[in-house]
Amino acid sequence: MKAIIDGIRIAGLRAVVPPQRHSFVEDPGMFTVEEAKKLAATIGVQERRVLPPPYCASDLCLAAAEGLMQQLGWDPATVEVLVFVSQDADYVLPATACIMQHRLGLPTSAAAFDVPLGCSGYVYGLWIAAKLLGGSTAKRALVLCGDNPTRHLHPEDRATLPLFGDAGSATALEVDAAAPPIPVVIGTDGAGAPHIFVKAGGKRHCLIPPVGTAGRIADEEAAAQLERDSRLTLNGAEVFSFTLRAVPPLLREAMEHAGTDVDGIDRFVLHQANAFMLEHLRKRIKAPADRFVIDMQGFGNTSSASIPLAICHSMGAQLAAGPVKTLMAGFGVGWSWGAMVAELGPMPEPQVVDLPDGYPVLAV
């Protein structure tokens, strides 16, 4: 599917990460020292940020939103759209976005809801929020993207544990008749659902025993299976195959939809899946290395937050000077994918900051 966002500009970005760091290079754990070094060189992750309980992805996003509104000089009362993109909601219900609306002091006239997408979620979130602005009386929106995938990882899974990190982000959008159009391309193929999967936790495979079992699971093997099903499983071969099959055409279609080509894009910022995969994609579309962002060395794969985090960390000064024609593309879990070409900046310099010590937990 193709779409065009008209009359909306991206006014600012901010990312927040946990101060807690872990590096398999420095602390190999289940790996030998040589294995850890080789792995880091391949996936492009030297260290990752790990969010400790009781904090959740929403806390990172909330801190990002507060800091961004302060940087932009936005009165929270002027923000009437809040989209929280995350696979890690605080509760089964209510929607985490409702609690965030109250905590941020947004007006009760605001639309606030969750979008449970992962790797493609940033592009989806921007598209949804922009279309809401374009079809309503609202003038400003916040798209909050964040995940804490480290909670899903099995402590002995050599395939996923070194790769994933936690992060949150906030992106501000506002109505601006002079803003250049933003072309968008979106797609989905649910056949890929089993390949990046947390089986248990929803109603299909519930983590709590059904009524009538006296609150316990008698069969120890069933309990052990439920524990395994609550962890992330990732079929690396299938993910890689999907990415090389689907993403280069996505990027070309997005550029064609925008009426440009590789030479017309100032920066390519893709979902930071892993460095090995990103380098393959760069070569497939023949993008110059100096315009293709690979920036996950200090953070890991942060799912829905990876694109805004990479932009904030690697393009801050460039966006402050702006404008920068940027191709952003997310792809993965679902399978789900999306890309857009947007002129970013000039804007207040995007920043990456640590979650402050003692930051209050977003809870009810």
Short mmCIF file of C-alpha atoms in Angstrom, two decimals:
data_model
loop_
_atom_site.label_atom_id
_atom_site.label_comp_id
_atom_site.label_asym_id
_atom_site.label_seq_id
_atom_site.Cartn_x
_atom_site.Cartn_y
_atom_site.Cartn_z
CA MET A 1 0.00 0.00 0.00
CA LYS A 2 1.12 3.53 -0.77
CA ALA A 3 0.18 6.80 0.93
CA ILE A 4 1.20 10.44 1.05
CA ILE A 5 1.39 12.54 4.22
CA ASP A 6 0.63 16.18 3.39
CA GLY A 7 0.95 19.27 5.54
CA ILE A 8 2.66 17.62 8.52
CA ARG A 9 6.23 18.15 9.67
CA ILE A 10 8.40 16.18 12.06
CA ALA A 11 9.27 18.85 14.62
CA GLY A 12 11.66 17.00 16.92
CA LEU A 13 13.02 13.70 18.25
CA ARG A 14 14.51 12.45 21.49
CA ALA A 15 15.63 9.03 22.73
CA VAL A 16 16.07 7.75 26.27
CA VAL A 17 18.05 4.63 27.23
CA PRO A 18 18.69 2.86 30.53
CA PRO A 19 22.02 3.76 32.13
CA GLN A 20 22.65 0.06 32.84
CA ARG A 21 25.04 -1.41 30.29
CA HIS A 22 26.09 -4.95 29.48
CA SER A 23 28.81 -6.04 27.07
CA PHE A 24 29.50 -9.63 26.11
CA VAL A 25 32.91 -8.46 24.94
CA GLU A 26 33.80 -7.38 28.49
CA ASP A 27 31.75 -10.08 30.25
CA PRO A 28 31.47 -13.05 27.85
CA GLY A 29 29.35 -15.20 30.15
CA MET A 30 28.28 -18.25 28.14
CA PHE A 31 30.74 -17.40 25.34
CA THR A 32 34.47 -17.75 25.12
CA VAL A 33 36.37 -14.48 24.76
CA GLU A 34 37.07 -15.19 21.10
CA GLU A 35 33.44 -16.13 20.42
CA ALA A 36 32.25 -12.91 22.02
CA LYS A 37 34.65 -10.76 19.98
CA LYS A 38 33.69 -12.49 16.73
CA LEU A 39 29.99 -12.17 17.53
CA ALA A 40 30.29 -8.47 18.31
CA ALA A 41 32.11 -7.85 15.05
CA THR A 42 29.39 -9.66 13.09
CA ILE A 43 26.23 -8.25 14.65
CA GLY A 44 27.74 -4.83 15.33
CA VAL A 45 26.89 -4.74 19.03
CA GLN A 46 29.64 -4.02 21.55
CA GLU A 47 27.23 -3.35 24.40
CA ARG A 48 23.52 -3.03 24.98
CA ARG A 49 21.34 -1.18 27.47
CA VAL A 50 19.26 -3.30 29.85
CA LEU A 51 16.25 -1.85 31.66
CA PRO A 52 15.86 -3.18 35.22
CA PRO A 53 12.50 -3.85 36.90
CA PRO A 54 10.20 -2.22 37.83
CA TYR A 55 10.75 0.08 34.85
CA CYS A 56 9.05 -0.60 31.52
CA ALA A 57 9.38 0.73 27.97
CA SER A 58 6.68 3.28 28.78
CA ASP A 59 8.93 4.92 31.39
CA LEU A 60 11.67 5.44 28.81
CA CYS A 61 9.15 6.89 26.34
CA LEU A 62 7.57 9.11 28.97
CA ALA A 63 10.96 10.60 29.89
CA ALA A 64 11.68 11.14 26.19
CA ALA A 65 8.33 12.89 25.68
CA GLU A 66 8.79 15.17 28.69
CA GLY A 67 12.27 16.18 27.58
CA LEU A 68 11.22 16.72 23.98
CA MET A 69 8.23 18.91 24.83
CA GLN A 70 10.45 21.00 27.08
CA GLN A 71 13.07 21.32 24.33
CA LEU A 72 10.43 22.38 21.79
CA GLY A 73 8.65 24.69 24.21
CA TRP A 74 5.38 22.80 23.72
CA ASP A 75 2.59 23.20 26.23
CA PRO A 76 1.21 19.66 26.85
CA ALA A 77 -2.29 21.12 26.52
CA THR A 78 -1.62 21.64 22.79
CA VAL A 79 -0.94 17.94 22.07
CA GLU A 80 -4.09 16.06 21.09
CA VAL A 81 -2.71 12.84 19.59
CA LEU A 82 -0.57 10.28 21.44
CA VAL A 83 0.41 7.01 19.76
CA PHE A 84 2.38 4.51 21.87
CA VAL A 85 4.11 1.95 19.65
CA SER A 86 5.40 -1.00 21.64
CA GLN A 87 5.25 -4.76 22.00
CA ASP A 88 5.68 -4.27 25.76
CA ALA A 89 2.53 -2.71 27.16
CA ASP A 90 2.47 -2.16 30.92
CA TYR A 91 -0.81 -4.04 31.36
CA VAL A 92 -3.19 -6.27 29.42
CA LEU A 93 -5.62 -3.41 29.93
CA PRO A 94 -6.01 -0.47 29.95
CA ALA A 95 -3.98 0.77 27.01
CA THR A 96 -0.69 2.17 28.27
CA ALA A 97 -1.22 5.30 26.16
CA CYS A 98 -4.20 6.26 28.34
CA ILE A 99 -2.00 6.29 31.44
CA MET A 100 0.70 8.21 29.56
CA GLN A 101 -1.83 10.86 28.48
CA HIS A 102 -2.68 11.52 32.11
CA ARG A 103 0.93 11.49 33.29
CA LEU A 104 2.06 13.88 30.54
CA GLY A 105 -0.78 16.30 31.23
CA LEU A 106 -2.28 16.11 27.74
CA PRO A 107 -5.85 17.34 27.42
CA THR A 108 -8.78 14.96 27.84
CA SER A 109 -9.72 15.82 24.24
CA ALA A 110 -6.63 13.88 23.13
CA ALA A 111 -6.76 10.60 21.20
CA ALA A 112 -4.39 8.14 22.90
CA PHE A 113 -3.93 4.48 21.98
CA ASP A 114 -1.39 1.65 21.70
CA VAL A 115 -0.02 0.09 18.52
CA PRO A 116 1.59 -3.30 19.30
CA LEU A 117 4.05 -3.39 16.41
CA GLY A 118 7.79 -3.98 16.61
CA CYS A 119 10.43 -3.50 13.93
CA SER A 120 8.13 -1.66 11.51
CA GLY A 121 6.39 0.28 14.26
CA TYR A 122 8.14 3.63 13.91
CA VAL A 123 7.07 4.13 10.31
CA TYR A 124 3.55 2.90 11.10
CA GLY A 125 3.33 5.20 14.12
CA LEU A 126 4.38 8.30 12.19
CA TRP A 127 1.96 7.49 9.38
CA ILE A 128 -0.98 6.90 11.76
CA ALA A 129 -0.34 10.03 13.82
CA ALA A 130 0.14 12.20 10.73
CA LYS A 131 -3.09 10.98 9.18
CA LEU A 132 -4.94 11.66 12.43
CA LEU A 133 -3.62 15.22 12.43
CA GLY A 134 -4.57 15.67 8.80
CA GLY A 135 -8.13 14.50 9.38
CA SER A 136 -9.00 16.25 12.65
CA THR A 137 -8.84 19.53 14.53
CA ALA A 138 -5.66 18.43 16.34
CA LYS A 139 -2.47 20.34 15.54
CA ARG A 140 0.23 18.42 17.42
CA ALA A 141 1.04 14.75 18.05
CA LEU A 142 3.52 12.60 19.93
CA VAL A 143 4.64 9.22 18.63
CA LEU A 144 6.26 7.27 21.46
CA CYS A 145 8.15 4.17 20.32
CA GLY A 146 9.88 1.90 22.81
CA ASP A 147 10.49 -1.70 23.75
CA ASN A 148 12.30 -3.65 26.44
CA PRO A 149 12.99 -6.89 24.54
CA THR A 150 15.61 -8.01 27.07
CA ARG A 151 12.69 -9.16 29.28
CA HIS A 152 11.71 -11.69 26.60
CA LEU A 153 15.14 -13.31 26.29
CA HIS A 154 16.04 -16.69 27.71
CA PRO A 155 19.22 -16.35 29.79
CA GLU A 156 20.82 -19.25 27.90
CA ASP A 157 19.82 -18.28 24.35
CA ARG A 158 23.08 -17.61 22.53
CA ALA A 159 21.22 -16.38 19.42
CA THR A 160 19.24 -13.52 20.98
CA LEU A 161 20.84 -12.54 24.26
CA PRO A 162 23.83 -10.60 22.82
CA LEU A 163 21.71 -8.77 20.24
CA PHE A 164 18.78 -7.00 21.91
CA GLY A 165 18.72 -3.86 24.03
CA ASP A 166 16.10 -1.59 25.56
CA ALA A 167 15.24 1.99 24.54
CA GLY A 168 12.41 4.50 24.26
CA SER A 169 11.83 7.49 22.01
CA ALA A 170 9.53 10.41 21.34
CA THR A 171 8.85 12.08 18.01
CA ALA A 172 6.85 15.31 17.72
CA LEU A 173 4.66 16.05 14.71
CA GLU A 174 2.68 19.19 13.96
CA VAL A 175 0.49 20.62 11.25
CA ASP A 176 2.43 22.83 8.83
CA ALA A 177 0.95 23.71 5.44
CA ALA A 178 4.44 24.40 4.09
CA ALA A 179 5.82 20.96 4.99
CA PRO A 180 6.98 18.85 2.03
CA PRO A 181 4.94 15.71 1.33
CA ILE A 182 6.08 12.46 2.95
CA PRO A 183 5.59 9.38 0.73
CA VAL A 184 4.91 6.13 2.62
CA VAL A 185 4.94 2.45 1.61
CA ILE A 186 3.45 -0.20 3.93
CA GLY A 187 3.15 -4.01 3.75
CA THR A 188 2.35 -7.14 5.75
CA ASP A 189 2.79 -10.90 5.35
CA GLY A 190 1.52 -12.81 8.36
CA ALA A 191 3.01 -16.04 7.03
CA GLY A 192 6.18 -14.95 8.81
CA ALA A 193 4.55 -14.82 12.25
CA PRO A 194 6.22 -17.96 13.71
CA HIS A 195 9.75 -16.80 12.90
CA ILE A 196 9.99 -13.97 15.47
CA PHE A 197 7.68 -15.17 18.17
CA VAL A 198 6.72 -14.99 21.82
CA LYS A 199 4.05 -17.67 21.98
CA ALA A 200 2.68 -17.27 25.49
CA GLY A 201 1.21 -14.21 27.15
CA GLY A 202 -1.91 -13.54 25.10
CA LYS A 203 -5.19 -15.38 25.35
CA ARG A 204 -4.20 -18.13 22.91
CA HIS A 205 -1.44 -19.37 25.25
CA CYS A 206 -2.15 -17.67 28.54
CA LEU A 207 0.57 -17.33 31.18
CA ILE A 208 -1.94 -17.67 34.02
CA PRO A 209 -3.72 -20.99 34.66
CA PRO A 210 -7.39 -21.15 33.63
CA VAL A 211 -10.15 -20.90 36.22
CA GLY A 212 -10.60 -24.20 38.08
CA THR A 213 -6.94 -25.18 38.42
CA ALA A 214 -6.65 -23.63 41.86
CA GLY A 215 -4.04 -21.21 40.55
CA ARG A 216 -1.41 -23.80 39.74
CA ILE A 217 -0.18 -25.99 36.94
CA ALA A 218 0.13 -29.55 38.24
CA ASP A 219 2.16 -30.87 35.35
CA GLU A 220 5.75 -29.69 35.83
CA GLU A 221 6.58 -30.31 32.19
CA ALA A 222 3.63 -28.17 31.11
CA ALA A 223 4.84 -25.42 33.44
CA ALA A 224 8.35 -25.67 31.98
CA GLN A 225 6.94 -25.49 28.44
CA LEU A 226 4.93 -22.40 29.37
CA GLU A 227 8.12 -20.77 30.63
CA ARG A 228 9.88 -21.55 27.33
CA ASP A 229 6.91 -20.23 25.35
CA SER A 230 7.08 -16.93 27.22
CA ARG A 231 10.55 -16.27 25.79
CA LEU A 232 11.49 -14.89 22.40
CA THR A 233 12.26 -17.40 19.67
CA LEU A 234 13.97 -16.13 16.53
CA ASN A 235 14.61 -18.12 13.37
CA GLY A 236 17.67 -16.28 12.14
CA ALA A 237 17.83 -18.01 8.74
CA GLU A 238 14.21 -17.19 7.94
CA VAL A 239 14.58 -13.60 9.15
CA PHE A 240 17.64 -13.09 6.96
CA SER A 241 15.90 -14.66 3.96
CA PHE A 242 12.82 -12.48 4.42
CA THR A 243 14.91 -9.33 4.81
CA LEU A 244 16.92 -9.85 1.63
CA ARG A 245 13.76 -10.81 -0.25
CA ALA A 246 11.46 -8.01 0.91
CA VAL A 247 13.51 -5.00 1.98
CA PRO A 248 15.47 -4.02 -1.17
CA PRO A 249 12.22 -3.85 -3.20
CA LEU A 250 10.65 -1.87 -0.34
CA LEU A 251 13.45 0.69 -0.42
CA ARG A 252 13.32 1.01 -4.19
CA GLU A 253 9.53 1.37 -4.14
CA ALA A 254 9.76 4.06 -1.47
CA MET A 255 12.30 6.03 -3.50
CA GLU A 256 10.23 5.66 -6.67
CA HIS A 257 7.12 6.79 -4.78
CA ALA A 258 9.10 9.84 -3.63
CA GLY A 259 10.28 10.56 -7.16
CA THR A 260 13.93 10.08 -6.33
CA ASP A 261 16.71 7.51 -6.32
CA VAL A 262 19.73 6.59 -4.21
CA ASP A 263 21.56 9.75 -5.25
CA GLY A 264 18.67 11.89 -4.00
CA ILE A 265 18.66 10.50 -0.45
CA ASP A 266 20.90 12.22 2.10
CA ARG A 267 20.66 9.52 4.78
CA PHE A 268 19.29 5.97 4.89
CA VAL A 269 18.12 4.95 8.38
CA LEU A 270 16.80 1.41 8.56
CA HIS A 271 15.69 -0.66 11.51
CA GLN A 272 18.93 -1.53 13.27
CA ALA A 273 18.48 -5.31 13.12
CA ASN A 274 22.16 -6.24 13.01
CA ALA A 275 25.18 -4.85 11.21
CA PHE A 276 25.75 -7.90 9.02
CA MET A 277 22.19 -7.72 7.63
CA LEU A 278 22.30 -3.95 7.18
CA GLU A 279 25.53 -4.13 5.22
CA HIS A 280 23.95 -6.68 2.86
CA LEU A 281 20.99 -4.34 2.32
CA ARG A 282 23.27 -1.38 1.70
CA LYS A 283 25.10 -3.27 -1.01
CA ARG A 284 21.86 -4.51 -2.57
CA ILE A 285 20.64 -0.96 -3.20
CA LYS A 286 24.14 0.40 -3.86
CA ALA A 287 23.91 3.09 -1.18
CA PRO A 288 27.16 4.86 -0.22
CA ALA A 289 28.45 3.79 3.19
CA ASP A 290 28.79 7.38 4.38
CA ARG A 291 25.05 7.97 3.89
CA PHE A 292 23.83 4.64 5.25
CA VAL A 293 23.41 4.63 9.02
CA ILE A 294 24.62 1.60 10.99
CA ASP A 295 24.58 2.76 14.58
CA MET A 296 23.81 0.04 17.10
CA GLN A 297 27.24 -0.56 18.58
CA GLY A 298 26.34 0.88 21.97
CA PHE A 299 22.66 -0.06 22.11
CA GLY A 300 21.84 -3.31 20.33
CA ASN A 301 18.64 -4.03 18.41
CA THR A 302 15.99 -1.95 20.19
CA SER A 303 13.01 -2.98 18.04
CA SER A 304 10.52 -0.13 17.46
CA ALA A 305 12.92 2.45 18.96
CA SER A 306 15.88 1.60 16.74
CA ILE A 307 15.22 4.11 13.93
CA PRO A 308 14.63 7.19 16.11
CA LEU A 309 17.48 6.13 18.42
CA ALA A 310 19.88 5.86 15.47
CA ILE A 311 18.74 9.24 14.13
CA CYS A 312 19.20 10.94 17.50
CA HIS A 313 22.60 9.36 18.10
CA SER A 314 24.15 9.78 14.67
CA MET A 315 22.38 12.73 13.00
CA GLY A 316 21.74 15.28 15.76
CA ALA A 317 23.99 18.08 14.52
CA GLN A 318 23.02 17.41 10.90
CA LEU A 319 19.30 17.75 11.69
CA ALA A 320 19.88 20.93 13.68
CA ALA A 321 21.28 22.41 10.45
CA GLY A 322 18.82 20.53 8.16
CA PRO A 323 16.99 19.83 5.99
CA VAL A 324 18.07 16.21 5.47
CA LYS A 325 16.16 14.01 3.03
CA THR A 326 15.93 10.76 4.98
CA LEU A 327 14.67 7.33 3.98
CA MET A 328 13.42 5.51 7.08
CA ALA A 329 12.44 1.84 6.86
CA GLY A 330 11.35 -0.73 9.43
CA PHE A 331 10.92 -4.44 8.80
CA GLY A 332 10.68 -7.69 10.72
CA VAL A 333 8.32 -9.25 13.24
CA GLY A 334 4.96 -9.96 11.68
CA TRP A 335 6.22 -10.05 8.89
CA SER A 336 5.54 -6.32 8.74
CA TRP A 337 7.33 -3.54 6.91
CA GLY A 338 7.11 0.15 6.10
CA ALA A 339 9.23 2.92 4.62
CA MET A 340 8.94 6.68 4.18
CA VAL A 341 11.01 9.49 2.69
CA ALA A 342 10.91 12.67 4.77
CA GLU A 343 12.81 15.93 4.90
CA LEU A 344 13.95 16.19 8.51
CA GLY A 345 15.09 19.47 10.01
CA PRO A 346 16.05 22.02 10.76
CA MET A 347 14.93 21.22 14.30
CA PRO A 348 16.29 21.47 17.84
CA GLU A 349 19.20 19.04 17.99
CA PRO A 350 17.89 15.51 18.74
CA GLN A 351 19.52 13.93 21.77
CA VAL A 352 20.03 10.55 23.42
CA VAL A 353 19.93 10.75 27.21
CA ASP A 354 20.04 8.23 30.04
CA LEU A 355 16.93 7.64 32.12
CA PRO A 356 17.51 9.83 35.18
CA ASP A 357 18.34 8.12 38.44
CA GLY A 358 15.21 7.75 40.55
CA TYR A 359 12.86 8.56 37.68
CA PRO A 360 9.29 7.81 38.89
CA VAL A 361 7.74 4.63 37.56
CA LEU A 362 4.67 5.02 35.36
CA ALA A 363 2.19 2.91 37.31
CA VAL A 364 -1.38 2.83 38.56
#
